[in-house]
Structure formats: structure tokens, C-alpha cells
mmCIF file of C-alpha atoms in Angstrom:
data_model
loop_
_atom_site.group_PDB
_atom_site.id
_atom_site.type_symbol
_atom_site.label_atom_id
_atom_site.label_comp_id
_atom_site.label_asym_id
_atom_site.label_seq_id
_atom_site.Cartn_x
_atom_site.Cartn_y
_atom_site.Cartn_z
ATOM 1 C CA UNK G 21 123.036 107.090 100.955
ATOM 2 C CA UNK G 22 123.940 106.253 104.067
ATOM 3 C CA UNK G 23 121.813 102.868 104.361
ATOM 4 C CA UNK G 24 120.527 102.203 101.307
ATOM 5 C CA UNK G 25 117.786 99.482 100.647
ATOM 6 C CA UNK G 26 119.014 95.847 99.527
ATOM 7 C CA UNK G 27 117.054 95.140 96.411
ATOM 8 C CA UNK G 28 117.773 93.506 92.938
ATOM 9 C CA UNK G 29 116.204 96.610 91.301
ATOM 10 C CA UNK G 30 115.599 100.135 91.897
ATOM 11 C CA UNK G 31 112.364 102.143 90.256
ATOM 12 C CA UNK G 32 111.660 105.822 89.779
ATOM 13 C CA UNK G 33 108.449 107.066 88.728
ATOM 14 C CA UNK G 34 106.309 109.307 87.945
ATOM 15 C CA UNK G 35 104.907 112.316 88.478
ATOM 16 C CA UNK G 36 107.368 114.902 87.228
ATOM 17 C CA UNK G 37 109.906 113.353 89.377
ATOM 18 C CA UNK G 38 112.517 114.475 86.628
ATOM 19 C CA UNK G 39 111.247 117.872 86.448
ATOM 20 C CA UNK G 40 114.455 119.881 87.501
ATOM 21 C CA UNK G 41 112.464 122.993 88.315
ATOM 22 C CA UNK G 42 110.005 120.941 90.972
ATOM 23 C CA UNK G 43 112.840 119.248 92.494
ATOM 24 C CA UNK G 44 116.203 118.147 91.413
ATOM 25 C CA UNK G 45 116.943 115.559 94.254
ATOM 26 C CA UNK G 46 119.426 113.107 93.637
ATOM 27 C CA UNK G 47 117.160 110.169 95.146
ATOM 28 C CA UNK G 48 114.724 110.950 91.844
ATOM 29 C CA UNK G 49 117.644 109.674 89.786
ATOM 30 C CA UNK G 50 118.711 106.540 91.916
ATOM 31 C CA UNK G 51 122.128 107.803 92.820
ATOM 32 C CA UNK G 52 122.363 105.693 95.808
ATOM 33 C CA UNK G 53 123.122 101.845 96.443
ATOM 34 C CA UNK G 54 125.769 99.920 94.869
ATOM 35 C CA UNK G 55 126.659 100.473 91.298
ATOM 36 C CA UNK G 56 125.643 96.734 90.295
ATOM 37 C CA UNK G 57 122.166 97.140 91.241
ATOM 38 C CA UNK G 58 119.920 97.437 88.161
ATOM 39 C CA UNK G 59 117.900 100.874 88.098
ATOM 40 C CA UNK G 60 114.911 101.757 85.728
ATOM 41 C CA UNK G 61 112.268 104.320 85.619
ATOM 42 C CA UNK G 62 108.747 103.805 84.844
ATOM 43 C CA UNK G 63 106.773 106.393 83.207
ATOM 44 C CA UNK G 64 108.781 109.308 84.629
ATOM 45 C CA UNK G 65 107.438 112.448 83.813
ATOM 46 C CA UNK G 66 109.705 115.662 83.010
ATOM 47 C CA UNK G 67 106.704 118.051 82.800
ATOM 48 C CA UNK G 68 108.748 120.542 80.644
ATOM 49 C CA UNK G 69 109.936 120.588 76.994
ATOM 50 C CA UNK G 70 113.240 121.912 77.418
ATOM 51 C CA UNK G 71 115.996 121.998 80.400
ATOM 52 C CA UNK G 72 117.779 125.248 80.741
ATOM 53 C CA UNK G 73 122.017 125.247 81.153
ATOM 54 C CA UNK G 74 121.939 125.408 84.896
ATOM 55 C CA UNK G 75 120.638 121.883 84.936
ATOM 56 C CA UNK G 76 121.380 120.377 81.672
ATOM 57 C CA UNK G 77 124.723 118.612 81.938
ATOM 58 C CA UNK G 78 123.961 117.302 85.310
ATOM 59 C CA UNK G 79 120.424 116.039 84.362
ATOM 60 C CA UNK G 80 121.924 114.080 81.083
ATOM 61 C CA UNK G 81 124.617 112.551 83.506
ATOM 62 C CA UNK G 82 122.123 111.110 85.966
ATOM 63 C CA UNK G 83 119.770 109.983 83.628
ATOM 64 C CA UNK G 84 122.593 108.197 81.955
ATOM 65 C CA UNK G 85 122.646 106.205 85.353
ATOM 66 C CA UNK G 86 119.580 104.818 85.057
ATOM 67 C CA UNK G 87 119.865 101.515 82.677
ATOM 68 C CA UNK G 88 116.008 101.209 81.496
ATOM 69 C CA UNK G 89 114.481 104.553 80.803
ATOM 70 C CA UNK G 90 110.733 104.805 80.572
ATOM 71 C CA UNK G 91 108.966 108.288 80.496
ATOM 72 C CA UNK G 92 105.214 109.263 80.441
ATOM 73 C CA UNK G 93 105.182 111.859 77.836
ATOM 74 C CA UNK G 94 106.121 111.598 74.212
ATOM 75 C CA UNK G 95 107.421 115.129 74.613
ATOM 76 C CA UNK G 96 109.779 113.539 77.401
ATOM 77 C CA UNK G 97 111.031 111.157 75.233
ATOM 78 C CA UNK G 98 111.705 113.965 72.367
ATOM 79 C CA UNK G 99 113.900 115.945 75.073
ATOM 80 C CA UNK G 100 115.679 112.823 75.878
ATOM 81 C CA UNK G 101 116.409 111.904 72.367
ATOM 82 C CA UNK G 102 117.659 115.424 71.705
ATOM 83 C CA UNK G 103 120.460 114.312 74.536
ATOM 84 C CA UNK G 104 121.460 111.457 73.014
ATOM 85 C CA UNK G 105 118.964 109.060 75.381
ATOM 86 C CA UNK G 106 116.762 106.627 74.190
ATOM 87 C CA UNK G 107 113.694 106.200 76.192
ATOM 88 C CA UNK G 108 110.390 104.037 76.001
ATOM 89 C CA UNK G 109 106.844 105.900 76.860
ATOM 90 C CA UNK G 110 104.269 104.302 79.107
ATOM 91 C CA UNK G 111 101.057 105.081 80.630
ATOM 92 C CA UNK G 112 100.953 106.682 84.131
ATOM 93 C CA UNK G 113 100.903 103.860 86.756
ATOM 94 C CA UNK G 114 97.429 104.858 88.043
ATOM 95 C CA UNK G 115 96.236 103.553 84.554
ATOM 96 C CA UNK G 116 97.638 100.034 85.172
ATOM 97 C CA UNK G 117 94.568 99.492 87.382
ATOM 98 C CA UNK G 118 91.052 98.803 86.364
ATOM 99 C CA UNK G 119 87.959 100.596 87.733
ATOM 100 C CA UNK G 120 86.918 97.264 89.548
ATOM 101 C CA UNK G 121 90.399 97.219 91.327
ATOM 102 C CA UNK G 122 89.725 100.830 92.622
ATOM 103 C CA UNK G 123 86.152 100.023 93.563
ATOM 104 C CA UNK G 124 88.067 97.988 96.326
ATOM 105 C CA UNK G 125 88.598 101.230 98.039
ATOM 106 C CA UNK G 126 86.303 103.732 96.604
ATOM 107 C CA UNK G 127 83.847 105.238 99.028
ATOM 108 C CA UNK G 128 80.801 106.675 97.517
ATOM 109 C CA UNK G 129 79.464 109.830 98.387
ATOM 110 C CA UNK G 130 76.256 110.495 99.929
ATOM 111 C CA UNK G 131 74.733 113.740 98.290
ATOM 112 C CA UNK G 132 71.407 112.169 97.668
ATOM 113 C CA UNK G 133 71.336 113.661 93.990
ATOM 114 C CA UNK G 134 73.127 113.661 90.789
ATOM 115 C CA UNK G 135 76.483 116.178 90.953
ATOM 116 C CA UNK G 136 78.638 117.613 88.503
ATOM 117 C CA UNK G 137 82.514 117.321 89.857
ATOM 118 C CA UNK G 138 84.765 120.582 89.553
ATOM 119 C CA UNK G 139 88.680 119.517 90.461
ATOM 120 C CA UNK G 140 90.724 122.653 89.662
ATOM 121 C CA UNK G 141 93.991 122.643 90.793
ATOM 122 C CA UNK G 142 94.585 125.884 89.004
ATOM 123 C CA UNK G 143 91.374 127.984 89.244
ATOM 124 C CA UNK G 144 89.752 130.009 86.517
ATOM 125 C CA UNK G 145 90.481 133.619 86.431
ATOM 126 C CA UNK G 146 86.715 134.356 85.993
ATOM 127 C CA UNK G 147 85.651 130.965 87.825
ATOM 128 C CA UNK G 148 81.690 132.571 88.611
ATOM 129 C CA UNK G 149 81.218 132.626 84.601
ATOM 130 C CA UNK G 150 83.009 129.210 84.479
ATOM 131 C CA UNK G 151 80.295 127.617 87.290
ATOM 132 C CA UNK G 152 77.645 129.380 85.591
ATOM 133 C CA UNK G 153 78.353 127.631 82.480
ATOM 134 C CA UNK G 154 78.532 124.316 84.355
ATOM 135 C CA UNK G 155 74.986 125.185 85.590
ATOM 136 C CA UNK G 156 73.786 126.101 82.216
ATOM 137 C CA UNK G 157 74.635 122.538 80.851
ATOM 138 C CA UNK G 158 73.714 120.705 83.922
ATOM 139 C CA UNK G 159 70.876 122.509 85.288
ATOM 140 C CA UNK G 160 69.345 119.578 87.248
ATOM 141 C CA UNK G 161 72.567 118.753 88.871
ATOM 142 C CA UNK G 162 74.654 120.189 92.200
ATOM 143 C CA UNK G 163 78.063 121.638 91.575
ATOM 144 C CA UNK G 164 80.500 119.704 93.953
ATOM 145 C CA UNK G 165 84.123 120.987 94.150
ATOM 146 C CA UNK G 166 87.501 119.877 95.331
ATOM 147 C CA UNK G 167 89.339 122.714 96.185
ATOM 148 C CA UNK G 168 92.988 123.029 94.377
ATOM 149 C CA UNK G 169 94.221 125.060 97.051
ATOM 150 C CA UNK G 170 93.275 125.988 100.774
ATOM 151 C CA UNK G 171 93.349 129.584 99.602
ATOM 152 C CA UNK G 172 90.964 128.740 97.034
ATOM 153 C CA UNK G 173 87.725 130.766 97.032
ATOM 154 C CA UNK G 174 84.458 128.924 97.747
ATOM 155 C CA UNK G 175 82.668 127.798 94.442
ATOM 156 C CA UNK G 176 79.788 125.565 93.524
ATOM 157 C CA UNK G 177 77.207 124.100 95.844
ATOM 158 C CA UNK G 178 79.414 121.664 97.978
ATOM 159 C CA UNK G 179 82.990 122.138 99.298
ATOM 160 C CA UNK G 180 84.945 118.880 99.654
ATOM 161 C CA UNK G 181 88.187 120.178 100.841
ATOM 162 C CA UNK G 182 88.847 117.616 103.731
ATOM 163 C CA UNK G 183 88.923 114.244 101.809
ATOM 164 C CA UNK G 184 91.432 111.283 100.962
ATOM 165 C CA UNK G 185 92.027 108.975 98.104
ATOM 166 C CA UNK G 186 89.094 106.777 98.725
ATOM 167 C CA UNK G 187 86.570 109.798 98.737
ATOM 168 C CA UNK G 188 88.645 111.057 95.919
ATOM 169 C CA UNK G 189 87.639 108.081 93.748
ATOM 170 C CA UNK G 190 84.004 107.640 94.796
ATOM 171 C CA UNK G 191 83.568 111.201 93.985
ATOM 172 C CA UNK G 192 84.758 110.859 90.123
ATOM 173 C CA UNK G 193 83.137 107.112 89.911
ATOM 174 C CA UNK G 194 79.416 108.541 90.815
ATOM 175 C CA UNK G 195 79.788 112.117 89.029
ATOM 176 C CA UNK G 196 77.359 112.905 86.389
ATOM 177 C CA UNK G 197 80.611 114.723 85.019
ATOM 178 C CA UNK G 198 83.910 116.042 85.635
ATOM 179 C CA UNK G 199 85.588 119.103 84.811
ATOM 180 C CA UNK G 200 89.250 119.074 85.916
ATOM 181 C CA UNK G 201 92.692 121.253 85.143
ATOM 182 C CA UNK G 202 94.434 117.957 86.965
ATOM 183 C CA UNK G 203 96.142 115.204 85.068
ATOM 184 C CA UNK G 204 95.105 112.596 87.546
ATOM 185 C CA UNK G 205 91.636 114.137 87.537
ATOM 186 C CA UNK G 206 91.739 113.368 83.757
ATOM 187 C CA UNK G 207 93.250 109.889 84.338
ATOM 188 C CA UNK G 208 90.433 108.718 86.568
ATOM 189 C CA UNK G 209 88.060 110.417 84.717
ATOM 190 C CA UNK G 210 89.084 107.859 82.001
ATOM 191 C CA UNK G 211 89.287 104.834 84.317
ATOM 192 C CA UNK G 212 85.639 105.422 85.073
ATOM 193 C CA UNK G 213 84.380 106.459 81.841
ATOM 194 C CA UNK G 214 83.172 109.529 82.823
ATOM 195 C CA UNK G 215 82.056 112.631 80.619
ATOM 196 C CA UNK G 216 84.420 115.210 81.201
ATOM 197 C CA UNK G 217 86.703 118.194 79.938
ATOM 198 C CA UNK G 218 90.133 119.026 80.927
ATOM 199 C CA UNK G 219 91.235 122.594 80.985
ATOM 200 C CA UNK G 220 94.995 122.644 80.113
ATOM 201 C CA UNK G 221 97.195 124.548 82.487
ATOM 202 C CA UNK G 222 99.438 126.768 80.804
ATOM 203 C CA UNK G 223 102.821 125.501 82.435
ATOM 204 C CA UNK G 224 102.228 121.706 82.822
ATOM 205 C CA UNK G 225 99.302 121.138 80.284
ATOM 206 C CA UNK G 226 101.564 119.237 77.849
ATOM 207 C CA UNK G 227 100.958 116.110 80.254
ATOM 208 C CA UNK G 228 97.390 116.225 79.953
ATOM 209 C CA UNK G 229 96.879 116.931 76.210
ATOM 210 C CA UNK G 230 99.615 114.080 75.630
ATOM 211 C CA UNK G 231 97.663 111.674 77.614
ATOM 212 C CA UNK G 232 94.122 112.905 75.719
ATOM 213 C CA UNK G 233 95.962 112.047 72.503
ATOM 214 C CA UNK G 234 97.023 108.912 73.007
ATOM 215 C CA UNK G 235 93.723 107.868 73.625
ATOM 216 C CA UNK G 236 92.226 109.744 70.938
ATOM 217 C CA UNK G 237 90.025 112.218 73.598
ATOM 218 C CA UNK G 238 91.820 115.638 72.079
ATOM 219 C CA UNK G 239 88.026 117.143 71.846
ATOM 220 C CA UNK G 240 87.839 117.073 75.703
ATOM 221 C CA UNK G 241 90.336 119.824 75.817
ATOM 222 C CA UNK G 242 89.601 123.299 76.518
ATOM 223 C CA UNK G 243 91.872 126.160 76.946
ATOM 224 C CA UNK G 244 89.361 128.923 77.553
ATOM 225 C CA UNK G 245 87.671 128.621 81.011
ATOM 226 C CA UNK G 246 84.141 128.998 80.226
ATOM 227 C CA UNK G 247 84.162 126.957 76.769
ATOM 228 C CA UNK G 248 82.884 123.396 78.470
ATOM 229 C CA UNK G 249 80.188 123.209 75.943
ATOM 230 C CA UNK G 250 81.988 120.176 74.227
ATOM 231 C CA UNK G 251 81.167 118.049 77.326
ATOM 232 C CA UNK G 252 77.747 117.234 75.814
ATOM 233 C CA UNK G 253 79.590 115.004 73.076
ATOM 234 C CA UNK G 254 79.238 111.513 74.347
ATOM 235 C CA UNK G 255 82.704 109.709 74.547
ATOM 236 C CA UNK G 256 82.454 106.285 73.091
ATOM 237 C CA UNK G 257 84.768 104.478 75.573
ATOM 238 C CA UNK G 258 84.817 101.258 73.549
ATOM 239 C CA UNK G 259 87.650 102.406 71.447
ATOM 240 C CA UNK G 260 89.435 104.115 74.278
ATOM 241 C CA UNK G 261 89.225 101.117 76.228
ATOM 242 C CA UNK G 262 90.767 99.241 73.424
ATOM 243 C CA UNK G 263 94.115 101.673 73.279
ATOM 244 C CA UNK G 264 93.926 101.373 77.055
ATOM 245 C CA UNK G 265 94.362 97.696 77.198
ATOM 246 C CA UNK G 266 97.166 97.752 74.491
ATOM 247 C CA UNK G 267 99.063 100.443 76.486
ATOM 248 C CA UNK G 268 98.535 98.159 79.659
ATOM 249 C CA UNK G 269 100.328 94.955 77.626
ATOM 250 C CA UNK G 270 102.952 97.301 76.540
ATOM 251 C CA UNK G 271 103.539 98.419 79.979
ATOM 252 C CA UNK G 272 103.337 94.704 81.391
ATOM 253 C CA UNK G 273 105.954 93.694 78.646
ATOM 254 C CA UNK G 274 108.356 96.529 79.935
ATOM 255 C CA UNK G 275 108.196 95.566 83.712
ATOM 256 C CA UNK G 276 108.620 91.922 82.708
ATOM 257 C CA UNK G 277 111.796 93.107 80.856
ATOM 258 C CA UNK G 278 113.156 95.196 83.704
ATOM 259 C CA UNK G 279 111.990 92.160 86.399
ATOM 260 C CA UNK G 280 113.597 89.393 84.149
ATOM 261 C CA UNK G 281 110.289 88.097 83.827
ATOM 262 C CA UNK G 282 108.682 88.554 87.172
ATOM 263 C CA UNK G 283 106.921 91.902 87.680
ATOM 264 C CA UNK G 284 105.192 90.541 90.970
ATOM 265 C CA UNK G 285 108.161 91.503 92.445
ATOM 266 C CA UNK G 286 107.661 95.236 92.211
#
């Protein structure tokens, strides 16, 4: 607020930036800079289906300051509509790029054998049975695990706790299959056309189920930690890619609208 950036447009997005229970920082609502500057959100995620009275009035007033409103989930759109606020729904910005574009930075792992990738931000209670289920389905693959927390117990055969975005992309790209409870683990499984299963967390699982519903992949959801047998049902990605391309075009039109036809300024 003391030294706001000079710009024609301020944009906020995406991952739970409008979830007041995570952070109610005014910056996420673009409450800085000259009032004449255009403000927009892109795929802003709220992550919850209701706002309690402690935040509601202030939340509504803040959203009203954003001229163009785009959210990531239909649930977020319905929530805003219940407050008399219109918003479009668009895909997460990570989905705007293709696998070929991500390949430019992805680093291929050097395991020398095929592997199944686990990326569990929320570890199942009975994770040993869960790992055994993965072994039963993929007996010839090693299990590579990206731990969700530094305190998580070691699971699988290979632990990859100290990696960055390049390694993360490479691990998903080259995996035989992916099992994840992460929204972006699910996103990049789709981008790289992987066989995968998504375990739905209790508190923020709507983000994942909404994503999968958009692309007709509801059968990739499991709410039971050891029920991942559907991973054997091959995903036919032709239809998924068609829907993804439509969503990208919708997003492009929105970006053209908020940038007066010059989205390259973003």
C-alpha cells in the first residue's frame, strides 16, 4: 500500500487465495494502488463451500472491489452467486500450458526401472495397506514417494523429499501411474496423460472433484485409501484433451477481455 506497483491491471489467482481460513490478507483482494487501476481475478480458488459470519461481510466487500471475477471451482461460483456476485469459472493457470511447454524444464529421473509415483499431501491412516495395494496392482514397479510433510513416515521404495519444480514435473511425466491426494498432482497427471487415482481429502477435496468432473474423470476418485483398483481402467485422453482445449479457449477469451485484447501483457 505504501509503494504499489504501477500497472494498467492487477490480477490475483489462483490456489485458495480467497480462502479466509488460510489467509485473509488484503493483498489477495487487490486492496492497494490507485482506484482507477483495473482489477481482475483469474481462477481464484476459495476452497470452502461457505464463509462464516466472522468473515462474510468483509469478504463480500473485498470481492466487490474486483471488477472482473474469475474463480476456479463451480462451488466458488455458486457461493459468490449466493451473495449476489457474478463470476466466471476457468481452469487453473497450470492447465493453460501444454506438456510440451513443461517438457522444456522437466528433469527426467534416473531410476533405471518403471515406477509408480505417490504424492500424498494427506497420508492415509493405514498407509501400509495402501502401499501394499499399489504393489499388488504394479508388482513389477518400484514405488517412488514425494512426502507431503517433512514429518511424514517413509513409505515406498524411494523417497524424493528434496526436489523442486523441474524434478516434480519429470517424476510425473515418466511415472507408470500416479496416486495422489494433491490438486496439482492431479492436474499434472492430466497434462501428462497418466493413469492415476486421486484420493479426496475431507476438507479441500471439492477442488479435486470439481476438476475431475470438468474433464469427465470422476471414476478416478477414491475416498478409501486402499481402493485404487480403478486405476487399471485405462483413461481415453482424446475426450479429455478436447475438453481441455475448449477450456483453454474460454480462458483465452477472458484474458483478452481483461487486457483489452492484449493478453501478452500478462
